[in-house]
mmCIF file with all atom_site columns, C-alpha atoms and ligand atoms in Angstrom:
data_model
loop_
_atom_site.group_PDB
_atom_site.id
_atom_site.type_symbol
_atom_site.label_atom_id
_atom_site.label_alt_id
_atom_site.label_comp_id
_atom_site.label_asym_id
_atom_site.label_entity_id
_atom_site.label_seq_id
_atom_site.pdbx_PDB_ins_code
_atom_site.Cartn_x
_atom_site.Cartn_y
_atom_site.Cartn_z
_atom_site.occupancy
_atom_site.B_iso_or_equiv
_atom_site.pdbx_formal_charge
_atom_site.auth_seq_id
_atom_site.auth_comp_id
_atom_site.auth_asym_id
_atom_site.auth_atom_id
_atom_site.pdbx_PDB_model_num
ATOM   1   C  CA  . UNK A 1 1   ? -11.424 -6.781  20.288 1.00 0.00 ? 290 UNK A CA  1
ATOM   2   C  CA  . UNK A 1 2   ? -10.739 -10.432 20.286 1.00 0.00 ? 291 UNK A CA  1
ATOM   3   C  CA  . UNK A 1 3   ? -13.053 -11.009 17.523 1.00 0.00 ? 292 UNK A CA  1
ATOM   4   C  CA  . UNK A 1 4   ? -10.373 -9.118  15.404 1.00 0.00 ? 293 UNK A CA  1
ATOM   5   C  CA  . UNK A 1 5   ? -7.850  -11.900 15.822 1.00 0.00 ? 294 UNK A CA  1
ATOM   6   C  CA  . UNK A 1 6   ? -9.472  -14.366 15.174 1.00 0.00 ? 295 UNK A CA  1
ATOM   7   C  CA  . UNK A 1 7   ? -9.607  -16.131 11.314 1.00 0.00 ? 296 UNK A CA  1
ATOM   8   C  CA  . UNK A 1 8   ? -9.637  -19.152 9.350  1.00 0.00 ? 297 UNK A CA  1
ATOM   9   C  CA  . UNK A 1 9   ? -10.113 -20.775 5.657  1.00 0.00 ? 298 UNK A CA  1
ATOM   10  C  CA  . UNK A 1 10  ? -12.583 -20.574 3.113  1.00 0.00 ? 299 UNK A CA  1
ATOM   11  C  CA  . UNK A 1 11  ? -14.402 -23.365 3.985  1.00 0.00 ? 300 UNK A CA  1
ATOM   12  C  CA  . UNK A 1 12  ? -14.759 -23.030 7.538  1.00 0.00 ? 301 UNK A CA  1
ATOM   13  C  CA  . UNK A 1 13  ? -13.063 -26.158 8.587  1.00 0.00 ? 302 UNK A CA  1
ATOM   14  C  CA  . UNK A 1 14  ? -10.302 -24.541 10.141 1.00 0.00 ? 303 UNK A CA  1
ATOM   15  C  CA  . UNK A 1 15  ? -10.328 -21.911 12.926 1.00 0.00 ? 304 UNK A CA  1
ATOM   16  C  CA  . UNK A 1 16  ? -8.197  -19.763 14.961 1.00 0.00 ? 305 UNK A CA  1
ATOM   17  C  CA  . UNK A 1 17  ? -7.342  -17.127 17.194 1.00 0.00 ? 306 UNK A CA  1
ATOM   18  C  CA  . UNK A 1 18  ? -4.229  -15.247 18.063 1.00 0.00 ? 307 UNK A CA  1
ATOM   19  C  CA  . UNK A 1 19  ? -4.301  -14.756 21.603 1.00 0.00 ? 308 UNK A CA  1
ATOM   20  C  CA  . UNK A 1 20  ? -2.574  -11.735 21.633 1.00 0.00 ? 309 UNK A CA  1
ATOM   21  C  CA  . UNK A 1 21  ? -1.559  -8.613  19.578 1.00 0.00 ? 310 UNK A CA  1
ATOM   22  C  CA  . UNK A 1 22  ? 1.175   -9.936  17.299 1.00 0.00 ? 311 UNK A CA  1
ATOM   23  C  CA  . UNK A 1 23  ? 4.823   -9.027  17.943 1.00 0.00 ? 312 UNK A CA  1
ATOM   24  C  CA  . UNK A 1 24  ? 5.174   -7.121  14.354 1.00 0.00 ? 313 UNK A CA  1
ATOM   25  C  CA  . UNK A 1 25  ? 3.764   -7.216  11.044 1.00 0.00 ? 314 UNK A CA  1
ATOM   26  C  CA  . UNK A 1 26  ? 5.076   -7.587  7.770  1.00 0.00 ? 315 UNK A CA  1
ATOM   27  C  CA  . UNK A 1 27  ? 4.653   -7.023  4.466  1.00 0.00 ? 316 UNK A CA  1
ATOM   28  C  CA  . UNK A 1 28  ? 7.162   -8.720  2.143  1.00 0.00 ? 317 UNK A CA  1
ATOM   29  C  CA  . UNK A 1 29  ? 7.410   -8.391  -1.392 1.00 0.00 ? 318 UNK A CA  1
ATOM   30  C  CA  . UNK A 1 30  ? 10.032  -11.238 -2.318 1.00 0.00 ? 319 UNK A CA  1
ATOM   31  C  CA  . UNK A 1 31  ? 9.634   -13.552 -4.837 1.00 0.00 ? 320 UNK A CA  1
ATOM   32  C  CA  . UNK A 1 32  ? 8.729   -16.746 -2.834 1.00 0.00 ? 321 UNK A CA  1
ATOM   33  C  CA  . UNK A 1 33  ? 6.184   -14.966 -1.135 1.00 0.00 ? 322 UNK A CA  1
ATOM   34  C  CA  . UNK A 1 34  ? 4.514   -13.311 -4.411 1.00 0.00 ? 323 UNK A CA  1
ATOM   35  C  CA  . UNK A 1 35  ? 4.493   -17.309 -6.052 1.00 0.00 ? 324 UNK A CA  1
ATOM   36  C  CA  . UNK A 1 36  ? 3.233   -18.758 -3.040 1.00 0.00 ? 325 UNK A CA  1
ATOM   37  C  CA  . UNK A 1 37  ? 0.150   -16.251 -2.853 1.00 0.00 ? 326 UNK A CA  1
ATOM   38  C  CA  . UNK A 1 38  ? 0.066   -15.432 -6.502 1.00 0.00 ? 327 UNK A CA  1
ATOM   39  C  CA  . UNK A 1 39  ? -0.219  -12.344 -5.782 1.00 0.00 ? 328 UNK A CA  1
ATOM   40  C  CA  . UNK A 1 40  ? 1.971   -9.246  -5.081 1.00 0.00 ? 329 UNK A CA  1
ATOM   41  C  CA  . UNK A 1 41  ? 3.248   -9.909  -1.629 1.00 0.00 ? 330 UNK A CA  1
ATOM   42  C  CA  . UNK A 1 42  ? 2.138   -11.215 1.700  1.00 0.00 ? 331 UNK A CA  1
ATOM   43  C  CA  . UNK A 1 43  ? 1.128   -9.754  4.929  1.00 0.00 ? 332 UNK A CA  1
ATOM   44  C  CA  . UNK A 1 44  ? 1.948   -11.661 8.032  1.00 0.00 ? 333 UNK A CA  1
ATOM   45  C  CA  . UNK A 1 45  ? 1.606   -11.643 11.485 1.00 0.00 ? 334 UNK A CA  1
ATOM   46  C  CA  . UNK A 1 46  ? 4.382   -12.735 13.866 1.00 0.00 ? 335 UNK A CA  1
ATOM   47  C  CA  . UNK A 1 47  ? 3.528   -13.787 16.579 1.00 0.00 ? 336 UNK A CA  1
ATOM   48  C  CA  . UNK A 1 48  ? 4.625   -16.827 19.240 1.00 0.00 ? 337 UNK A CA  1
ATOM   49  C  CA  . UNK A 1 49  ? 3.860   -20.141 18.496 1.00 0.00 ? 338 UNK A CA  1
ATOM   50  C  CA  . UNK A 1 50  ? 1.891   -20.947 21.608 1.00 0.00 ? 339 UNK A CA  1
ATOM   51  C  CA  . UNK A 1 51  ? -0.517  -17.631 21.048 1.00 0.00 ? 340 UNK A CA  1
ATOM   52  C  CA  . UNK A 1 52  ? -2.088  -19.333 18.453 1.00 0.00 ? 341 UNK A CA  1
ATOM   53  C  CA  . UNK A 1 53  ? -5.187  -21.386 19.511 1.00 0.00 ? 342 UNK A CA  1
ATOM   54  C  CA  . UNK A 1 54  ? -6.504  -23.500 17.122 1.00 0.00 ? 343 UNK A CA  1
ATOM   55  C  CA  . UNK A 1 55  ? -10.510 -23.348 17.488 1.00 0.00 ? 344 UNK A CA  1
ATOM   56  C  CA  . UNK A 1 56  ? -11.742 -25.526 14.752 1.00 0.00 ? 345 UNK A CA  1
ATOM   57  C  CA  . UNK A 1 57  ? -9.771  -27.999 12.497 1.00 0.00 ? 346 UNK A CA  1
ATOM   58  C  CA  . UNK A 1 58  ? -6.275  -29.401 11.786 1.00 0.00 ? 347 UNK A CA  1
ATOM   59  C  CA  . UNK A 1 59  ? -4.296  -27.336 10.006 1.00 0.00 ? 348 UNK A CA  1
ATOM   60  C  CA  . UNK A 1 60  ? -1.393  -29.210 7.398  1.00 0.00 ? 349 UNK A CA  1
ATOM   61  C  CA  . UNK A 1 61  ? 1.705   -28.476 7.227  1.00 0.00 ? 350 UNK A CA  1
ATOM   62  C  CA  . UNK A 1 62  ? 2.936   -28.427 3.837  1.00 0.00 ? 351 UNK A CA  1
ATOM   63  C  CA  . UNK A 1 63  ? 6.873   -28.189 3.234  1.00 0.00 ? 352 UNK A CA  1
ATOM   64  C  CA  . UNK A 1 64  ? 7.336   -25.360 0.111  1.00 0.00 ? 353 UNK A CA  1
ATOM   65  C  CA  . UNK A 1 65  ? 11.035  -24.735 -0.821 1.00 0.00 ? 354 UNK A CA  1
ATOM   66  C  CA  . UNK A 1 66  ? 12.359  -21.912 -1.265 1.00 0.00 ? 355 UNK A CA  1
ATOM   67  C  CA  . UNK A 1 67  ? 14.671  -19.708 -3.766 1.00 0.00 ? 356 UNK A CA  1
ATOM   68  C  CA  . UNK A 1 68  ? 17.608  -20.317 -1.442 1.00 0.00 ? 357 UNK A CA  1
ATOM   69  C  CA  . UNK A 1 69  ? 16.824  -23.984 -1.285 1.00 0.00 ? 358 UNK A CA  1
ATOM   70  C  CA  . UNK A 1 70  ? 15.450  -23.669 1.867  1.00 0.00 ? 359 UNK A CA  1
ATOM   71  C  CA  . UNK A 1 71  ? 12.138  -24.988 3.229  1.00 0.00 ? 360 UNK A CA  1
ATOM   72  C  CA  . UNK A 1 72  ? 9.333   -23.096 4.495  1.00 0.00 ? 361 UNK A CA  1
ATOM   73  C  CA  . UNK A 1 73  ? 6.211   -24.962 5.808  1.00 0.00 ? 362 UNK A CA  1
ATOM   74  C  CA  . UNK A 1 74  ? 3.213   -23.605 5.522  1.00 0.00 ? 363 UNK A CA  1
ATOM   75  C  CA  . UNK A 1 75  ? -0.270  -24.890 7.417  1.00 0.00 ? 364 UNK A CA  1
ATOM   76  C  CA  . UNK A 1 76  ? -2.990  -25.207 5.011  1.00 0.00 ? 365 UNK A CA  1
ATOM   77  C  CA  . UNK A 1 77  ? -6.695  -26.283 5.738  1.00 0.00 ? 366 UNK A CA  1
ATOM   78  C  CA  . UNK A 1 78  ? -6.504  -30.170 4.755  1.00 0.00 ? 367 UNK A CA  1
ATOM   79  C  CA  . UNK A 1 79  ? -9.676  -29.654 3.185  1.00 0.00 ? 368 UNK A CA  1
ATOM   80  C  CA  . UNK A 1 80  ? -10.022 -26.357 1.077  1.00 0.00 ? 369 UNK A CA  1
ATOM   81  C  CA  . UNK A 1 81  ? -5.634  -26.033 1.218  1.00 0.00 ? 370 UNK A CA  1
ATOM   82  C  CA  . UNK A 1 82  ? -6.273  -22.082 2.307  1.00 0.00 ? 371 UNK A CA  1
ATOM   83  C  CA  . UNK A 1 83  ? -2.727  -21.414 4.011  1.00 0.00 ? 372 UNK A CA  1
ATOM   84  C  CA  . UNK A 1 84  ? -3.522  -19.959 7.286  1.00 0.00 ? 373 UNK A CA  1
ATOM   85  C  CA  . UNK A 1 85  ? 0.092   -19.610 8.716  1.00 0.00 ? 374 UNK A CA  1
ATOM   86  C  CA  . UNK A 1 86  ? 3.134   -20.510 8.105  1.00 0.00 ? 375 UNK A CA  1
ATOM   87  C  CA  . UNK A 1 87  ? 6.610   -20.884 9.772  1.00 0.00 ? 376 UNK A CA  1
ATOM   88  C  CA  . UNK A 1 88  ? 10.183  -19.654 8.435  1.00 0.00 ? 377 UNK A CA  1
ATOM   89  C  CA  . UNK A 1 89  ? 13.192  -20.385 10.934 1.00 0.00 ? 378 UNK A CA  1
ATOM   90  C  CA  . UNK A 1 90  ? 12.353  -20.319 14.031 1.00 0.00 ? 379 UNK A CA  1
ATOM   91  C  CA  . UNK A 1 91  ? 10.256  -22.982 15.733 1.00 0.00 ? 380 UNK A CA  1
ATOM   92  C  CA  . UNK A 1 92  ? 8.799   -20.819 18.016 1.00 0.00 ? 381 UNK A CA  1
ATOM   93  C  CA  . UNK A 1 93  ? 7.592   -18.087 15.892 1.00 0.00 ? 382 UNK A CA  1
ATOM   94  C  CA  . UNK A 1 94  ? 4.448   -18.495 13.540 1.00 0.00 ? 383 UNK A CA  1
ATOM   95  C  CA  . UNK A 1 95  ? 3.633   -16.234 10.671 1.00 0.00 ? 384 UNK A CA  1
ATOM   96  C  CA  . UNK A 1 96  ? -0.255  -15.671 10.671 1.00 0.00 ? 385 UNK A CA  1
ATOM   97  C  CA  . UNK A 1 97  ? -1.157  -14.557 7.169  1.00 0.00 ? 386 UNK A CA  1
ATOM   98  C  CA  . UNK A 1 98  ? -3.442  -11.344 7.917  1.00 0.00 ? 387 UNK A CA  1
ATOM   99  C  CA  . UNK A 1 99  ? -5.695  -11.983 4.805  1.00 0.00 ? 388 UNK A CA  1
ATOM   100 C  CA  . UNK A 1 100 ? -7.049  -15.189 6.498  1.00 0.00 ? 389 UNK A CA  1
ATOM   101 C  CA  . UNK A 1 101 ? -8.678  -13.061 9.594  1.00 0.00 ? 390 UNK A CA  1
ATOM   102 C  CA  . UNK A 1 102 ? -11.710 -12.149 9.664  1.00 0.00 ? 391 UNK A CA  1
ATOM   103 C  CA  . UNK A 1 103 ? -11.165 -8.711  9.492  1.00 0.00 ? 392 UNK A CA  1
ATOM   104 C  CA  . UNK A 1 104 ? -7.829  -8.649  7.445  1.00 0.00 ? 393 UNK A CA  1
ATOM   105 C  CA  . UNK A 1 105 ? -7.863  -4.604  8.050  1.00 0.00 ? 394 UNK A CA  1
ATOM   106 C  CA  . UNK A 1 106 ? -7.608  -5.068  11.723 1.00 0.00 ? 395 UNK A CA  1
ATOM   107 C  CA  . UNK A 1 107 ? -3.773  -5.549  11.273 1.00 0.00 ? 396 UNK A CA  1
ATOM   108 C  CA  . UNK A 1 108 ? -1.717  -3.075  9.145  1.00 0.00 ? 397 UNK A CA  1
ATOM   109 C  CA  . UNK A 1 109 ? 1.971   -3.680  7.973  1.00 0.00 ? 398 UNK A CA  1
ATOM   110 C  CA  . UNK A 1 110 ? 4.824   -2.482  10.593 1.00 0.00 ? 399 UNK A CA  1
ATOM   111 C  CA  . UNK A 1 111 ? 7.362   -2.592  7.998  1.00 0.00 ? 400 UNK A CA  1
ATOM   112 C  CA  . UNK A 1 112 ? 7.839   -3.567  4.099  1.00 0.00 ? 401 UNK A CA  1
ATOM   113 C  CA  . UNK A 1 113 ? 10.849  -5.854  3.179  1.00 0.00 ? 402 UNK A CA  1
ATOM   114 C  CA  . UNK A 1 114 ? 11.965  -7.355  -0.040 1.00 0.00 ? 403 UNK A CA  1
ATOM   115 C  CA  . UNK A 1 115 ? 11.238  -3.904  -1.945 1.00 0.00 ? 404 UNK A CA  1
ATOM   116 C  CA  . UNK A 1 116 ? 14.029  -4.670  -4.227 1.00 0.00 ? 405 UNK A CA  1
ATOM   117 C  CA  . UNK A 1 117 ? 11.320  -7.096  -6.071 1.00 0.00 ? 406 UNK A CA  1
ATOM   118 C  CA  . UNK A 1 118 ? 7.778   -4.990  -5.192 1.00 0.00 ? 407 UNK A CA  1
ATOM   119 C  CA  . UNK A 1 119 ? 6.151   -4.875  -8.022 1.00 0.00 ? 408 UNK A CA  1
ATOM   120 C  CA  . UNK A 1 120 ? 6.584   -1.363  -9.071 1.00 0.00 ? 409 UNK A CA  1
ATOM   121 C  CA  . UNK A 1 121 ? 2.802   -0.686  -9.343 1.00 0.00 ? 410 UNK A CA  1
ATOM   122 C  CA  . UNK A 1 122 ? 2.800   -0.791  -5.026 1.00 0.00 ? 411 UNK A CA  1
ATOM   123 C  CA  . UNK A 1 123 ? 3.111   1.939   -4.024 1.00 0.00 ? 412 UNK A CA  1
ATOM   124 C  CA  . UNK A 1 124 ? 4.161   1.792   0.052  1.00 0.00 ? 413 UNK A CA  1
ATOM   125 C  CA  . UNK A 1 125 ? 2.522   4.484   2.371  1.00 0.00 ? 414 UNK A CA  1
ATOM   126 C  CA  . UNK A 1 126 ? 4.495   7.464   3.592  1.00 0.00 ? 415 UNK A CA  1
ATOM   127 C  CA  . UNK A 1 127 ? 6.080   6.907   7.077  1.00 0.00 ? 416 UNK A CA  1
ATOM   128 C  CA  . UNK A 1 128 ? 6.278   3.115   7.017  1.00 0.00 ? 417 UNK A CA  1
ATOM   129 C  CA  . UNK A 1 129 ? 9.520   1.705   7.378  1.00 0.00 ? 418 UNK A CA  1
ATOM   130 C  CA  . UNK A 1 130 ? 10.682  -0.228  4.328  1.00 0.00 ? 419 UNK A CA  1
ATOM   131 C  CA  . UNK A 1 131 ? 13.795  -1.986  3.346  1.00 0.00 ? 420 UNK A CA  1
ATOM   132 C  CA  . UNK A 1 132 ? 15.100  -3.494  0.155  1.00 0.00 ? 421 UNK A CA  1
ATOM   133 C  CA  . UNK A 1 133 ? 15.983  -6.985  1.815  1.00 0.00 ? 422 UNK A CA  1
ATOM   134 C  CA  . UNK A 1 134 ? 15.381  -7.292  5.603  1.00 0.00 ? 423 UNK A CA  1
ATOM   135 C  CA  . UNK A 1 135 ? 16.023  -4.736  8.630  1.00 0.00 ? 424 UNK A CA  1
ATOM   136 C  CA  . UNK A 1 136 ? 17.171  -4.958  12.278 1.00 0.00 ? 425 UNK A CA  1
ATOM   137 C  CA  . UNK A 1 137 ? 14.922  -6.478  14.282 1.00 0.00 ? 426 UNK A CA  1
ATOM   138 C  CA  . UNK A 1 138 ? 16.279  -4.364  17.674 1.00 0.00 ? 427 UNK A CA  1
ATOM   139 C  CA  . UNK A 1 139 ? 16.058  -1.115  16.097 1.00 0.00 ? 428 UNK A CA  1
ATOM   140 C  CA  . UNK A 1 140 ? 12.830  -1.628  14.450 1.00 0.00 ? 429 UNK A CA  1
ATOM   141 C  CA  . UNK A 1 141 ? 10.428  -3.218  17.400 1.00 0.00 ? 430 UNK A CA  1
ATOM   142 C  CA  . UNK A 1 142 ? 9.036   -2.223  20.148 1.00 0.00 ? 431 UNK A CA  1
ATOM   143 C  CA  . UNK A 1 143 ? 10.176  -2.929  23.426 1.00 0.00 ? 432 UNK A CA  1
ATOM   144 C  CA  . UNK A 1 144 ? 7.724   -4.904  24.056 1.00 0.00 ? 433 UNK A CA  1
ATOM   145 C  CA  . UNK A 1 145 ? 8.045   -7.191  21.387 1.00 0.00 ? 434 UNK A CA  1
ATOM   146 C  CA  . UNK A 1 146 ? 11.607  -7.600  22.205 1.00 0.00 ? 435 UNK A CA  1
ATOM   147 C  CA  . UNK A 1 147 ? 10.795  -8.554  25.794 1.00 0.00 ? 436 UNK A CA  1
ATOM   148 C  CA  . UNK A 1 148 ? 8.487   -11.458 24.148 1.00 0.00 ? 437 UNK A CA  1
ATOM   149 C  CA  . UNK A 1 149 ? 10.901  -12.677 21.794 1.00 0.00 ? 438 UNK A CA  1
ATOM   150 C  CA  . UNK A 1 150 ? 13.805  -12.389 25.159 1.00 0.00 ? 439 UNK A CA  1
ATOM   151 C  CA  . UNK A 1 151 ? 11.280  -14.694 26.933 1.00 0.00 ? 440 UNK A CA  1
ATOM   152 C  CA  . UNK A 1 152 ? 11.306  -17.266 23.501 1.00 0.00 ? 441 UNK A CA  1
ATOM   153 C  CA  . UNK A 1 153 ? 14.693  -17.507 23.565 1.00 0.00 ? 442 UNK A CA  1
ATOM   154 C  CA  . UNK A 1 154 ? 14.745  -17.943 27.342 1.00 0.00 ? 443 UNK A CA  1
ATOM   155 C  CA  . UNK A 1 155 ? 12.116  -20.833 26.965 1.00 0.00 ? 444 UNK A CA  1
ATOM   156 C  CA  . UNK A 1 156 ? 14.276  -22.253 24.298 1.00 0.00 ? 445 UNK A CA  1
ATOM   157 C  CA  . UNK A 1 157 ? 17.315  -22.551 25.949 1.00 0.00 ? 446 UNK A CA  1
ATOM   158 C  CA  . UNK A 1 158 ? 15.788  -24.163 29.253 1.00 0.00 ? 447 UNK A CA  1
ATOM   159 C  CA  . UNK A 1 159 ? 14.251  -26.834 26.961 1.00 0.00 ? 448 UNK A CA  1
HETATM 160 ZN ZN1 . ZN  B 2 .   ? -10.900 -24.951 4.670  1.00 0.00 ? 732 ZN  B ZN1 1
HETATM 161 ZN ZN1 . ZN  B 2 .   ? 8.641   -13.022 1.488  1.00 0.00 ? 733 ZN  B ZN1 1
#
Protein backbone atom coordinates (compact mmCIF):
# COMPACT_ATOMS: atom_id res chain seq x y z
CA UNK A 1 0.00 0.00 0.00
CA UNK A 2 2.82 2.41 -0.21
CA UNK A 3 1.55 3.83 -3.33
CA UNK A 4 -1.30 5.25 -1.06
CA UNK A 5 1.08 7.56 0.75
CA UNK A 6 2.61 8.85 -1.51
CA UNK A 7 1.54 12.59 -3.23
CA UNK A 8 2.63 15.75 -4.55
CA UNK A 9 1.56 19.16 -6.50
CA UNK A 10 -0.16 19.90 -9.51
CA UNK A 11 2.58 20.23 -11.57
CA UNK A 12 4.57 17.36 -10.74
CA UNK A 13 7.63 19.11 -9.57
CA UNK A 14 7.32 18.11 -6.17
CA UNK A 15 7.04 14.57 -4.74
CA UNK A 16 6.63 12.67 -1.65
CA UNK A 17 5.99 9.86 0.43
CA UNK A 18 5.04 9.32 4.01
CA UNK A 19 6.90 6.49 5.14
CA UNK A 20 4.55 5.35 7.44
CA UNK A 21 0.82 5.36 8.47
CA UNK A 22 0.36 8.81 9.99
CA UNK A 23 0.00 9.21 13.77
CA UNK A 24 -3.75 10.78 13.44
CA UNK A 25 -5.74 12.65 11.10
CA UNK A 26 -7.55 15.70 11.23
CA UNK A 27 -10.07 17.56 9.96
CA UNK A 28 -10.26 21.17 11.17
CA UNK A 29 -12.76 23.59 10.39
CA UNK A 30 -11.18 26.93 11.87
CA UNK A 31 -10.97 29.93 10.20
CA UNK A 32 -7.22 30.04 9.24
CA UNK A 33 -7.48 26.81 7.82
CA UNK A 34 -10.81 27.53 5.66
CA UNK A 35 -8.75 31.04 4.21
CA UNK A 36 -5.71 29.27 3.64
CA UNK A 37 -7.48 26.48 1.42
CA UNK A 38 -10.42 28.56 0.42
CA UNK A 39 -12.35 26.12 1.09
CA UNK A 40 -14.34 24.64 4.05
CA UNK A 41 -11.67 23.06 6.13
CA UNK A 42 -8.53 21.03 5.82
CA UNK A 43 -7.61 17.49 6.21
CA UNK A 44 -4.18 16.72 7.47
CA UNK A 45 -2.00 14.12 8.22
CA UNK A 46 0.30 14.13 11.26
CA UNK A 47 2.85 12.49 11.06
CA UNK A 48 6.87 12.81 12.18
CA UNK A 49 8.98 15.00 10.48
CA UNK A 50 11.60 12.50 9.43
CA UNK A 51 8.71 10.03 7.80
CA UNK A 52 8.41 12.27 5.16
CA UNK A 53 10.72 11.54 2.15
CA UNK A 54 10.87 13.98 -0.29
CA UNK A 55 11.05 12.10 -3.84
CA UNK A 56 11.02 14.86 -6.32
CA UNK A 57 11.48 18.67 -5.76
CA UNK A 58 12.06 21.34 -3.07
CA UNK A 59 9.31 22.15 -1.31
CA UNK A 60 9.06 26.22 0.14
CA UNK A 61 8.34 27.10 3.12
CA UNK A 62 6.14 29.95 3.23
CA UNK A 63 5.51 31.75 6.74
CA UNK A 64 1.34 32.49 6.86
CA UNK A 65 0.20 34.20 10.14
CA UNK A 66 -2.28 33.36 11.88
CA UNK A 67 -5.61 34.73 13.76
CA UNK A 68 -3.71 34.56 17.04
CA UNK A 69 -0.76 36.30 15.52
CA UNK A 70 1.01 33.35 15.28
CA UNK A 71 2.95 31.89 12.34
CA UNK A 72 2.32 28.80 10.57
CA UNK A 73 4.65 27.77 7.66
CA UNK A 74 3.46 26.02 5.11
CA UNK A 75 5.71 24.10 2.18
CA UNK A 76 4.48 24.95 -1.14
CA UNK A 77 5.83 23.65 -4.59
CA UNK A 78 8.21 26.71 -5.61
CA UNK A 79 6.87 26.31 -8.90
CA UNK A 80 2.99 25.74 -9.11
CA UNK A 81 2.76 27.13 -4.93
CA UNK A 82 0.40 23.78 -4.28
CA UNK A 83 0.90 23.53 -0.33
CA UNK A 84 1.86 20.04 0.28
CA UNK A 85 2.44 20.20 4.13
CA UNK A 86 2.70 22.33 6.55
CA UNK A 87 3.99 22.70 10.18
CA UNK A 88 2.14 24.29 13.36
CA UNK A 89 4.24 24.10 16.73
CA UNK A 90 6.16 21.53 16.92
CA UNK A 91 9.33 21.09 14.89
CA UNK A 92 9.12 17.63 14.74
CA UNK A 93 5.68 17.07 13.61
CA UNK A 94 4.56 17.78 9.89
CA UNK A 95 1.00 18.18 8.78
CA UNK A 96 0.63 16.36 5.32
CA UNK A 97 -2.43 17.85 3.67
CA UNK A 98 -4.41 14.55 2.53
CA UNK A 99 -5.85 16.28 -0.65
CA UNK A 100 -2.28 16.44 -2.12
CA UNK A 101 -1.94 12.36 -2.19
CA UNK A 102 -2.56 10.61 -4.75
CA UNK A 103 -5.34 8.92 -3.51
CA UNK A 104 -6.73 11.62 -1.04
CA UNK A 105 -9.48 8.79 0.05
CA UNK A 106 -6.80 6.55 1.30
CA UNK A 107 -6.77 8.62 4.59
CA UNK A 108 -10.07 9.47 6.42
CA UNK A 109 -10.40 12.07 9.32
CA UNK A 110 -9.71 10.59 13.04
CA UNK A 111 -11.31 13.47 14.56
CA UNK A 112 -13.03 17.01 13.58
CA UNK A 113 -11.88 20.16 15.55
CA UNK A 114 -12.77 23.76 15.25
CA UNK A 115 -16.64 22.81 14.80
CA UNK A 116 -17.53 25.95 16.50
CA UNK A 117 -16.78 27.66 12.87
CA UNK A 118 -17.80 24.43 10.36
CA UNK A 119 -19.65 25.76 8.02
CA UNK A 120 -23.04 24.60 8.91
CA UNK A 121 -23.68 22.95 5.49
CA UNK A 122 -20.87 19.94 6.78
CA UNK A 123 -22.35 17.73 8.01
CA UNK A 124 -19.68 15.32 10.19
CA UNK A 125 -20.27 11.46 10.01
CA UNK A 126 -21.84 9.59 12.89
CA UNK A 127 -19.23 8.05 15.29
CA UNK A 128 -16.33 10.40 14.58
CA UNK A 129 -15.06 12.21 17.36
CA UNK A 130 -15.51 15.97 17.05
CA UNK A 131 -14.82 18.89 19.22
CA UNK A 132 -15.69 22.55 19.10
CA UNK A 133 -11.95 23.76 19.62
CA UNK A 134 -9.31 21.02 20.15
CA UNK A 135 -9.38 17.60 22.26
CA UNK A 136 -6.92 15.58 24.38
CA UNK A 137 -4.44 14.19 22.57
CA UNK A 138 -3.95 11.05 25.35
CA UNK A 139 -7.46 10.17 25.41
CA UNK A 140 -8.06 10.41 21.81
CA UNK A 141 -4.92 8.33 20.12
CA UNK A 142 -3.94 5.25 19.91
CA UNK A 143 -1.33 3.77 21.80
CA UNK A 144 0.63 3.55 19.27
CA UNK A 145 0.71 6.92 18.22
CA UNK A 146 1.49 7.94 21.67
CA UNK A 147 4.51 5.64 21.80
CA UNK A 148 5.75 7.63 18.49
CA UNK A 149 5.17 10.95 19.72
CA UNK A 150 7.03 9.50 23.49
CA UNK A 151 9.98 8.63 21.17
CA UNK A 152 9.80 12.59 19.55
CA UNK A 153 9.97 13.99 22.64
CA UNK A 154 12.70 11.58 23.75
CA UNK A 155 14.74 12.54 20.53
CA UNK A 156 14.12 16.10 21.38
CA UNK A 157 15.35 16.27 24.63
CA UNK A 158 18.71 14.28 23.86
CA UNK A 159 19.35 16.89 21.12
ZN1 LIG B 1 4.19 22.02 -8.49
ZN1 LIG C 1 -7.37 24.74 11.34
Amino acid sequence: MSEQREGGCACGAVRYRMASDPLFVHCCHCLNCQRQTGSAFVINALIEADRVEILAGEPQAVDVPRDDGSMQTIWRCPDCQVAVYSRYTSPRALFVRVGTLDVPSALEPDVHIFTKSKVPWVQIPEGVPAFDVFYDMQELWPAASLERVEAMRAAASSG
